[in-house]
Amino acid sequence: MSAPMPAFPQGFLWGVATSAYQIEGAVREDGRGESVWDTFCRRPGAIRDGHTGDVATDHYHRWARDVALLAELGVDAYRFSIAWPRIQPDGAGPPNPAGLDFYDRLTDALLAAGIIPVPTLYHWDLPQALEDGGGWLNRQAAQRFADYAALAAGRLADRVGTWITLNEPFVVTAFGYALGIHAPGRTLMLGALPAAHHQLLGHGLATAALRAAGAREVLIANNYSPAWPASEGDADREAARAYDTLHNRMFTDPILLGRYPDLSAFGIGPEGLPCVRDGDLAVISAPLDGLGVNYYMPTRLSALPGSPLPFQMQPIPGYPVTAFGWPVVPAGLTELLTTLAGRYGGALPAVYVTENGCSQADQPGPGGGVADPGRIGYLDGHIRAVHDAIAAGVDVRGYFHWTLADNFEWSEGYHQRFGLVYTDFETLERSPKASFAWYRDLIAAQRAGARDDRGARARDARGSAVPGPGVPGPAE
Ligand code: FCB
């Protein structure tokens, strides 16, 4: 038995996260256009066992069931993504009303269930028509993204206050444009860097468009990984620094500090990336209301002299691994959050953990229940790690678990199960796993604790001769 979970600050948001292509299916319905993932899934060998997101978890038709699951889980907030090709089938021009209607209905259902909708505008499903014009390598994609943001917020911002622009521009750049593991499957290595800049520019332009349409809070969700040198030697430490620049700083320094990090490890001199134009960094660094942090694991690096990417990844021994082979390192999340706070100081806005989770080889037992002790341990460890960061002074305001139900895990197809809910991919039936009950009970206990705490404050204020702020909560 582990120690009781410490109390989180009042108002801390408990949630789960999903993304459109991984759950919706219905790829040819109601006027949706093609996305780069539809195309990539048809490329032979791109996706394990040739799986596609054509059906996924059929959320497009079963969304009401999924909202009911969210309500049962008791989350405060739900992070989902809007499929750009449902709103603009060709990535430009007037909106497809049926696409907007879908997210309108979902928003209303969430609000009726007392759940805060937190949409992400871009979780990797770029309209194929834009990719045909160069995708994120083309500067115009940034403006197209802002136009799309204005259409989505124009319909929803009267009810949706908090918006996330991009999900993990690092992964899009590295896996999508540099290494070819994800859509659009380009293998440009460092030639992918313009895709990073244009996504960041798109983030900045979309931030302005969202605010103009009435959004109250704008965030970006970045993927972060503490970069650990494989040895204490100078070369490995240098390799870890280079990796940290590319994975972590590249997508945060421009936003929070208004400048790119030193890219000299990649042969880029002080003149910087040629695609950066005057004024871009001012757009990119428009103030944000929160930084979304997606954390899965640290990365351990050794030097690779003579390579354009001067590092190579090394296994991290000594930790359990998930079904994906990812090391389970909860303390890495505390390290990451405190590092961000130390690195950016007063420039760091409130932080939300917008993704964190693990894949496990879950199977229903004889009675139909799904025991997933590994995921419960993972949740417990990582949520405590978030609390440790708060105790160390980092302003973390929420935790979104990845994910609600097993879904299409990109190039792994349906092979990695990350859900709190088991999805039977034959029948598409959903069955909550043991971790679902664990997380539900945690949320309920935290809420009850916050209520008791408020009660204690009220009693204290009444009993006190001098009206004061009352007793601070345990984690304040
Ligand atoms: C993240 C993605 C998310 C999911 C998890 C496992 O990088 O944002 O869509 O696939 O990994």
Coordinates of C-alpha atoms and ligand atoms in Angstrom, one line a residue:
M1 CA 0.0 0.0 0.0
S2 CA 1.4 3.3 -1.0
A3 CA 1.0 6.5 1.1
P4 CA -2.2 8.5 0.5
M5 CA -2.1 10.8 -2.4
P6 CA -1.3 14.3 -1.2
A7 CA -3.9 17.1 -1.8
F8 CA -3.6 19.1 -5.0
P9 CA -4.4 22.8 -5.0
Q10 CA -8.0 23.9 -5.3
G11 CA -9.1 24.3 -8.8
F12 CA -6.5 21.8 -10.2
L13 CA -8.0 20.4 -13.4
W14 CA -8.2 16.6 -13.8
G15 CA -8.7 15.4 -17.3
V16 CA -8.0 13.0 -20.1
A17 CA -6.8 13.7 -23.7
T18 CA -7.6 12.3 -27.1
S19 CA -7.0 13.3 -30.7
A20 CA -9.3 13.3 -33.7
Y21 CA -7.5 10.9 -36.1
Q22 CA -6.9 8.4 -33.4
I23 CA -10.5 8.1 -32.4
E24 CA -13.0 9.5 -34.9
G25 CA -13.0 7.2 -37.9
A26 CA -15.7 8.2 -40.4
V27 CA -13.0 9.6 -42.6
R28 CA -15.2 10.0 -45.7
E29 CA -18.3 11.3 -43.9
D30 CA -20.1 14.6 -43.9
G31 CA -17.7 16.3 -46.3
R32 CA -14.4 15.6 -44.4
G33 CA -11.4 16.0 -46.7
E34 CA -8.3 13.8 -46.8
S35 CA -5.6 14.3 -44.3
V36 CA -1.9 13.4 -44.5
W37 CA -2.6 10.5 -42.2
D38 CA -5.2 9.0 -44.6
T39 CA -2.6 9.1 -47.3
F40 CA 0.3 7.9 -45.1
C41 CA -1.8 4.9 -43.8
R42 CA -2.1 3.7 -47.4
R43 CA 1.6 3.7 -47.9
P44 CA 2.8 0.1 -47.9
G45 CA 4.8 -0.7 -44.7
A46 CA 4.1 2.7 -43.1
I47 CA 1.8 1.4 -40.4
R48 CA 2.2 -1.9 -38.5
D49 CA 0.0 -4.5 -40.0
G50 CA -1.4 -2.0 -42.5
H51 CA -3.9 -0.6 -39.9
T52 CA -5.6 2.7 -40.7
G53 CA -7.7 5.3 -38.8
D54 CA -10.6 4.7 -41.2
V55 CA -12.8 3.4 -38.3
A56 CA -10.6 4.0 -35.2
T57 CA -12.9 3.8 -32.2
D58 CA -15.8 5.2 -34.2
H59 CA -16.0 8.1 -31.9
Y60 CA -17.6 10.1 -34.7
H61 CA -20.7 8.0 -34.2
R62 CA -20.2 6.9 -30.6
W63 CA -19.3 10.3 -29.1
A64 CA -22.3 10.3 -26.8
R65 CA -21.1 7.0 -25.2
D66 CA -17.7 8.6 -24.8
V67 CA -19.1 11.7 -23.2
A68 CA -21.0 9.4 -20.8
L69 CA -17.7 7.7 -20.0
L70 CA -16.0 11.0 -19.3
A71 CA -18.9 11.9 -17.0
E72 CA -18.6 8.6 -15.1
L73 CA -14.9 9.2 -14.8
G74 CA -15.7 12.6 -13.3
V75 CA -13.1 14.6 -15.1
D76 CA -13.1 18.4 -14.9
A77 CA -11.9 18.9 -18.4
Y78 CA -11.6 16.9 -21.7
R79 CA -8.8 17.6 -24.2
F80 CA -9.8 16.5 -27.7
S81 CA -8.7 17.7 -31.1
I82 CA -10.6 19.2 -34.0
A83 CA -9.9 17.6 -37.4
W84 CA -8.9 20.4 -39.7
P85 CA -10.1 18.5 -42.8
R86 CA -13.6 18.3 -41.4
I87 CA -13.7 22.1 -41.1
Q88 CA -11.8 22.9 -44.3
P89 CA -11.7 19.8 -46.5
D90 CA -9.0 21.3 -48.7
G91 CA -7.3 23.3 -45.9
A92 CA -8.6 26.7 -47.2
G93 CA -11.7 28.6 -47.9
P94 CA -15.2 28.5 -46.3
P95 CA -16.0 26.1 -43.6
N96 CA -17.8 22.8 -44.0
P97 CA -20.9 23.3 -41.8
A98 CA -21.3 19.6 -41.1
G99 CA -17.8 19.5 -39.7
L100 CA -18.4 22.5 -37.4
D101 CA -21.7 21.0 -36.3
F102 CA -20.0 17.8 -35.0
Y103 CA -17.8 19.8 -32.6
D104 CA -20.7 22.0 -31.7
R105 CA -22.7 19.0 -30.6
L106 CA -19.7 17.6 -28.7
T107 CA -19.1 20.9 -27.0
D108 CA -22.7 21.2 -25.8
A109 CA -22.8 17.6 -24.6
L110 CA -19.6 18.2 -22.6
L111 CA -20.9 21.4 -21.1
A112 CA -24.2 19.7 -20.2
A113 CA -22.1 17.0 -18.4
G114 CA -20.2 19.7 -16.5
I115 CA -17.0 19.0 -18.4
I116 CA -14.8 21.8 -19.7
P117 CA -14.0 21.3 -23.4
V118 CA -10.4 22.0 -24.3
P119 CA -9.9 21.6 -28.0
T120 CA -6.6 21.3 -29.8
L121 CA -6.7 22.7 -33.3
Y122 CA -3.9 20.6 -34.8
H123 CA -3.1 17.1 -33.7
W124 CA -1.3 16.1 -36.9
D125 CA -4.1 15.7 -39.4
L126 CA -3.0 18.3 -41.9
P127 CA -5.4 18.5 -44.9
Q128 CA -3.7 16.6 -47.8
A129 CA -4.3 19.5 -50.2
L130 CA -2.0 21.6 -48.0
E131 CA 0.7 18.9 -48.0
D132 CA 0.4 18.8 -51.8
G133 CA 1.5 22.4 -51.7
G134 CA 4.5 21.6 -49.4
G135 CA 2.8 21.2 -46.1
W136 CA 4.5 22.8 -43.2
L137 CA 7.6 23.4 -45.3
N138 CA 5.5 26.1 -47.1
R139 CA 5.2 29.3 -45.1
Q140 CA 1.7 29.7 -46.3
A141 CA 0.5 26.8 -44.1
A142 CA 1.0 29.1 -41.1
Q143 CA -1.6 31.6 -42.5
R144 CA -3.9 28.8 -43.5
F145 CA -3.8 27.5 -39.9
A146 CA -4.7 30.9 -38.5
D147 CA -7.7 31.1 -41.0
Y148 CA -8.9 27.7 -39.8
A149 CA -8.4 28.7 -36.1
A150 CA -10.7 31.7 -36.8
L151 CA -13.4 29.5 -38.3
A152 CA -13.3 27.0 -35.4
A153 CA -13.3 29.7 -32.7
G154 CA -15.9 31.7 -34.6
R155 CA -18.3 28.8 -34.1
L156 CA -17.2 27.6 -30.6
A157 CA -15.5 30.4 -28.6
D158 CA -18.9 31.6 -27.2
R159 CA -18.7 28.3 -25.2
V160 CA -15.1 27.2 -25.3
G161 CA -12.7 29.4 -23.3
T162 CA -9.5 27.4 -23.5
W163 CA -7.8 26.5 -26.8
I164 CA -4.6 24.6 -27.6
T165 CA -3.1 25.5 -31.0
L166 CA -0.6 22.8 -31.9
N167 CA 0.1 19.3 -30.5
E168 CA 3.8 18.5 -30.4
P169 CA 5.4 20.4 -33.3
F170 CA 8.6 18.6 -32.4
V171 CA 7.1 15.2 -33.2
V172 CA 5.6 16.5 -36.5
T173 CA 9.0 18.0 -37.5
A174 CA 11.1 15.0 -36.3
F175 CA 8.9 12.0 -37.1
G176 CA 6.9 13.6 -40.0
Y177 CA 9.4 15.6 -41.9
A178 CA 12.9 14.5 -40.7
L179 CA 12.7 10.7 -40.2
G180 CA 9.6 9.7 -42.2
I181 CA 8.1 7.6 -39.4
H182 CA 4.9 9.6 -39.3
A183 CA 2.8 11.4 -42.0
P184 CA 3.7 13.0 -44.3
G185 CA 6.6 10.5 -44.3
R186 CA 9.4 12.9 -45.5
T187 CA 13.0 12.1 -44.7
L188 CA 14.7 15.5 -44.8
M189 CA 16.8 15.3 -41.6
L190 CA 17.8 18.9 -40.8
G191 CA 16.0 20.0 -44.0
A192 CA 12.9 19.6 -41.9
L193 CA 13.6 22.7 -39.7
P194 CA 11.5 25.0 -41.8
A195 CA 8.5 22.8 -40.8
A196 CA 9.3 23.7 -37.2
H197 CA 9.4 27.4 -37.9
H198 CA 6.3 27.5 -39.9
Q199 CA 4.3 25.5 -37.3
L200 CA 5.6 28.0 -34.6
L201 CA 4.5 30.9 -36.9
G202 CA 1.2 29.2 -37.4
H203 CA 0.9 29.0 -33.6
G204 CA 1.5 32.7 -33.2
L205 CA -0.9 33.7 -36.0
A206 CA -3.5 31.4 -34.7
T207 CA -3.1 32.8 -31.2
A208 CA -4.0 36.2 -32.5
A209 CA -7.0 34.8 -34.5
L210 CA -8.3 32.9 -31.5
R211 CA -8.1 35.9 -29.3
A212 CA -9.9 38.0 -31.9
A213 CA -12.7 35.4 -32.0
G214 CA -13.1 35.6 -28.2
A215 CA -10.9 32.8 -26.8
R216 CA -10.0 33.5 -23.2
E217 CA -7.0 31.2 -22.9
V218 CA -4.5 30.0 -25.5
L219 CA -2.0 27.3 -24.9
I220 CA 0.4 25.1 -27.0
A221 CA 1.0 21.4 -26.1
N222 CA 4.7 20.5 -26.5
N223 CA 6.3 17.2 -26.1
Y224 CA 9.3 17.3 -23.7
S225 CA 11.9 14.9 -22.7
P226 CA 14.7 15.4 -20.2
A227 CA 17.9 14.8 -22.1
W228 CA 20.3 12.6 -20.1
P229 CA 24.0 12.2 -21.1
A230 CA 25.0 8.5 -21.4
S231 CA 28.2 9.3 -19.4
E232 CA 29.8 12.1 -17.6
G233 CA 32.2 12.6 -20.5
D234 CA 32.2 15.9 -22.3
A235 CA 31.2 14.4 -25.7
D236 CA 28.1 12.8 -24.3
R237 CA 27.2 15.8 -22.3
E238 CA 27.5 17.9 -25.5
A239 CA 25.3 15.3 -27.3
A240 CA 22.6 15.6 -24.6
R241 CA 22.8 19.4 -24.8
A242 CA 22.3 19.2 -28.6
Y243 CA 19.3 16.9 -28.2
D244 CA 17.8 19.2 -25.5
T245 CA 18.1 22.1 -28.0
L246 CA 16.3 20.3 -30.7
H247 CA 13.6 18.5 -28.7
N248 CA 12.9 20.9 -25.9
R249 CA 14.3 24.4 -26.5
M250 CA 13.6 24.7 -30.2
F251 CA 9.8 24.8 -29.6
T252 CA 9.8 26.8 -26.3
D253 CA 12.5 29.5 -26.5
P254 CA 10.9 31.2 -29.5
I255 CA 7.5 31.2 -27.8
L256 CA 8.5 32.2 -24.3
L257 CA 11.7 34.2 -25.0
G258 CA 11.2 35.4 -28.5
R259 CA 14.4 33.9 -29.9
Y260 CA 15.7 30.6 -31.2
P261 CA 18.3 28.7 -29.2
D262 CA 21.9 28.4 -30.3
L263 CA 21.7 26.0 -33.2
S264 CA 25.5 25.8 -33.9
A265 CA 25.6 22.1 -33.0
F266 CA 23.6 21.6 -36.2
G267 CA 25.9 23.8 -38.4
I268 CA 23.5 26.8 -38.2
G269 CA 25.4 30.0 -37.5
P270 CA 24.3 33.2 -35.8
E271 CA 22.4 34.3 -38.8
G272 CA 19.9 31.6 -37.9
L273 CA 17.4 29.7 -40.1
P274 CA 17.0 31.3 -43.5
C275 CA 13.2 30.8 -43.4
V276 CA 12.8 33.2 -40.4
R277 CA 11.7 36.6 -41.5
D278 CA 11.7 40.0 -39.7
G279 CA 8.7 40.1 -37.3
D280 CA 8.1 36.4 -37.1
L281 CA 9.5 36.0 -33.6
A282 CA 7.3 38.8 -32.3
V283 CA 4.3 36.9 -33.7
I284 CA 5.5 33.6 -32.3
S285 CA 6.1 35.0 -28.8
A286 CA 2.7 36.6 -28.3
P287 CA 1.8 36.0 -24.6
L288 CA 0.3 32.7 -23.7
D289 CA -2.0 31.7 -20.9
G290 CA -0.5 28.3 -20.3
L291 CA 2.1 25.8 -21.5
G292 CA 0.9 22.3 -22.2
V293 CA 3.5 19.7 -21.3
N294 CA 3.3 16.2 -22.8
Y295 CA 5.6 13.9 -21.0
Y296 CA 6.3 10.2 -21.6
M297 CA 10.0 9.5 -20.8
P298 CA 13.5 10.9 -20.7
T299 CA 16.0 10.3 -23.5
R300 CA 19.6 9.1 -22.9
L301 CA 22.2 10.2 -25.4
S302 CA 25.7 9.5 -26.5
A303 CA 27.9 11.4 -29.0
L304 CA 27.8 10.6 -32.7
P305 CA 30.7 12.6 -34.1
G306 CA 30.6 13.5 -37.8
S307 CA 26.8 13.1 -38.1
P308 CA 24.5 16.1 -38.9
L309 CA 22.5 15.0 -35.9
P310 CA 25.4 14.7 -33.4
F311 CA 23.8 12.3 -31.0
Q312 CA 22.4 8.8 -30.7
M313 CA 19.8 7.5 -28.4
Q314 CA 20.8 4.9 -25.8
P315 CA 18.6 2.6 -23.8
I316 CA 17.8 3.7 -20.2
P317 CA 18.5 0.6 -18.1
G318 CA 17.2 0.1 -14.7
Y319 CA 13.5 1.1 -15.2
P320 CA 10.4 -0.9 -16.0
V321 CA 9.2 -0.4 -19.6
T322 CA 5.8 -0.1 -21.1
A323 CA 4.5 -2.4 -23.9
F324 CA 5.9 0.2 -26.3
G325 CA 9.3 -0.3 -24.6
W326 CA 9.3 3.2 -23.1
P327 CA 11.0 3.4 -19.7
V328 CA 8.7 4.4 -16.8
V329 CA 10.5 7.3 -15.0
P330 CA 8.0 9.3 -13.0
A331 CA 10.8 11.4 -11.5
G332 CA 11.6 12.6 -15.0
L333 CA 8.3 14.5 -15.0
T334 CA 9.3 16.3 -11.8
E335 CA 12.7 17.0 -13.3
L336 CA 11.1 18.3 -16.5
L337 CA 8.7 20.6 -14.7
T338 CA 11.3 22.1 -12.4
T339 CA 13.8 22.5 -15.3
L340 CA 11.2 24.4 -17.3
A341 CA 10.5 26.7 -14.2
G342 CA 14.2 27.2 -13.7
R343 CA 15.0 27.8 -17.4
Y344 CA 12.1 30.2 -18.1
G345 CA 11.5 31.8 -14.7
G346 CA 8.9 34.6 -14.9
A347 CA 8.5 34.0 -18.7
L348 CA 6.9 30.6 -17.9
P349 CA 3.1 30.8 -17.8
A350 CA 0.9 28.3 -15.9
V351 CA 1.7 24.7 -16.8
Y352 CA -0.7 22.0 -17.6
V353 CA 0.4 18.4 -18.1
T354 CA -1.6 17.9 -21.3
E355 CA -0.5 14.2 -21.9
N356 CA 1.0 11.4 -19.9
G357 CA 0.3 7.7 -20.1
C358 CA 1.5 4.3 -20.9
S359 CA 0.7 1.4 -23.2
Q360 CA 0.1 -2.0 -21.7
A361 CA -0.8 -5.4 -23.2
D362 CA -4.2 -5.3 -21.6
Q363 CA -6.6 -8.2 -22.1
P364 CA -10.1 -8.8 -20.6
G365 CA -10.1 -11.4 -17.9
P366 CA -12.5 -14.4 -17.7
G367 CA -15.2 -12.2 -16.1
G368 CA -14.7 -9.4 -18.7
G369 CA -12.9 -7.0 -16.4
V370 CA -9.5 -5.6 -17.4
A371 CA -7.0 -5.6 -14.6
D372 CA -4.2 -3.1 -15.5
P373 CA -2.1 -2.7 -12.3
G374 CA 0.8 -1.4 -14.4
R375 CA -1.2 1.6 -15.5
I376 CA -2.4 2.3 -12.0
G377 CA 1.2 2.3 -10.8
Y378 CA 2.1 4.5 -13.7
L379 CA -0.7 7.0 -12.9
D380 CA 0.1 7.0 -9.2
G381 CA 3.8 7.6 -9.8
H382 CA 3.4 10.4 -12.3
I383 CA 0.6 12.2 -10.4
R384 CA 2.8 12.2 -7.3
A385 CA 5.6 13.5 -9.5
V386 CA 3.4 16.4 -10.5
H387 CA 2.7 17.1 -6.9
D388 CA 6.4 17.1 -6.1
A389 CA 6.9 19.8 -8.8
I390 CA 4.1 21.8 -7.3
A391 CA 5.6 21.4 -3.9
A392 CA 8.9 22.7 -5.4
G393 CA 7.1 25.8 -6.5
V394 CA 6.1 25.1 -10.1
D395 CA 2.7 26.5 -11.0
V396 CA 1.1 23.3 -12.4
R397 CA -2.7 23.7 -12.9
G398 CA -3.9 20.4 -14.4
Y399 CA -3.2 16.9 -15.5
F400 CA -4.7 15.2 -18.6
H401 CA -4.1 11.5 -18.8
W402 CA -3.4 10.0 -22.2
T403 CA -6.0 8.6 -23.0
L404 CA -9.7 7.8 -22.5
A405 CA -9.9 4.6 -24.5
D406 CA -7.5 2.4 -26.5
N407 CA -7.2 3.9 -30.0
F408 CA -5.2 4.2 -33.2
E409 CA -1.6 4.7 -32.1
W410 CA -0.1 6.2 -35.3
S411 CA 2.5 4.0 -36.9
E412 CA 1.8 1.3 -34.3
G413 CA -1.7 0.9 -35.5
Y414 CA -4.0 -0.7 -32.9
H415 CA -1.1 -2.4 -31.2
Q416 CA -0.5 -0.1 -28.3
R417 CA -3.3 0.2 -25.7
F418 CA -3.0 3.5 -23.8
G419 CA -6.6 3.7 -22.6
L420 CA -8.3 3.8 -19.2
V421 CA -11.1 2.1 -21.1
Y422 CA -10.5 -1.1 -23.1
T423 CA -11.6 -1.0 -26.7
D424 CA -12.6 -4.2 -28.5
F425 CA -11.5 -3.3 -32.0
E426 CA -13.9 -6.0 -33.4
T427 CA -17.1 -4.8 -31.8
L428 CA -15.9 -1.3 -30.8
E429 CA -17.4 -1.9 -27.4
R430 CA -15.8 0.1 -24.6
S431 CA -15.1 -1.5 -21.1
P432 CA -13.5 0.5 -18.3
K433 CA -10.3 -1.0 -17.0
A434 CA -9.4 -1.1 -13.3
S435 CA -7.3 2.1 -13.9
F436 CA -10.5 3.9 -14.9
A437 CA -12.0 3.2 -11.4
W438 CA -8.7 4.2 -9.8
Y439 CA -8.5 7.5 -11.6
R440 CA -12.2 8.2 -11.0
D441 CA -11.7 7.6 -7.2
L442 CA -8.7 9.8 -7.1
I443 CA -10.5 12.6 -8.8
A444 CA -13.5 12.2 -6.4
A445 CA -11.2 12.1 -3.4
Q446 CA -9.3 15.2 -4.5
R447 CA -12.6 17.0 -5.0
A448 CA -13.9 16.0 -1.6
G449 CA -10.6 17.1 -0.1
A450 CA -10.9 20.5 -1.8
R451 CA -14.5 20.8 -0.5
D452 CA -13.5 19.9 3.1
D453 CA -10.7 22.4 2.8
R454 CA -13.1 25.2 1.7
G455 CA -15.4 24.2 4.6
A456 CA -12.5 24.5 7.0
R457 CA -11.6 28.0 5.5
A458 CA -15.2 29.1 5.9
R459 CA -15.4 27.9 9.5
D460 CA -12.1 29.5 10.3
A461 CA -13.2 32.8 8.7
R462 CA -16.4 32.8 10.7
G463 CA -14.7 31.9 14.0
S464 CA -12.0 34.5 13.6
A465 CA -12.4 38.0 15.0
V466 CA -10.4 39.4 12.2
P467 CA -11.7 38.5 8.7
G468 CA -8.7 37.0 6.9
P469 CA -7.8 34.8 4.1
G470 CA -8.4 31.7 6.2
V471 CA -6.2 28.6 6.5
P472 CA -4.1 27.9 3.5
G473 CA -4.7 24.5 1.9
P474 CA -2.0 21.9 2.3
A475 CA -0.5 22.4 -1.2
E476 CA -0.6 26.2 -1.3
Ligands
FCB1 C1 2.0 11.5 -28.1 C2 0.8 11.9 -29.1 C3 -0.4 11.2 -28.8 C4 -0.2 9.7 -28.4 C5 0.8 9.6 -27.4 C6 1.1 8.1 -27.0 O1 3.2 11.9 -28.7 O2 0.6 13.3 -28.9 O3 -1.3 11.4 -29.9 O4 0.0 9.0 -29.6 O5 2.0 10.1 -27.9

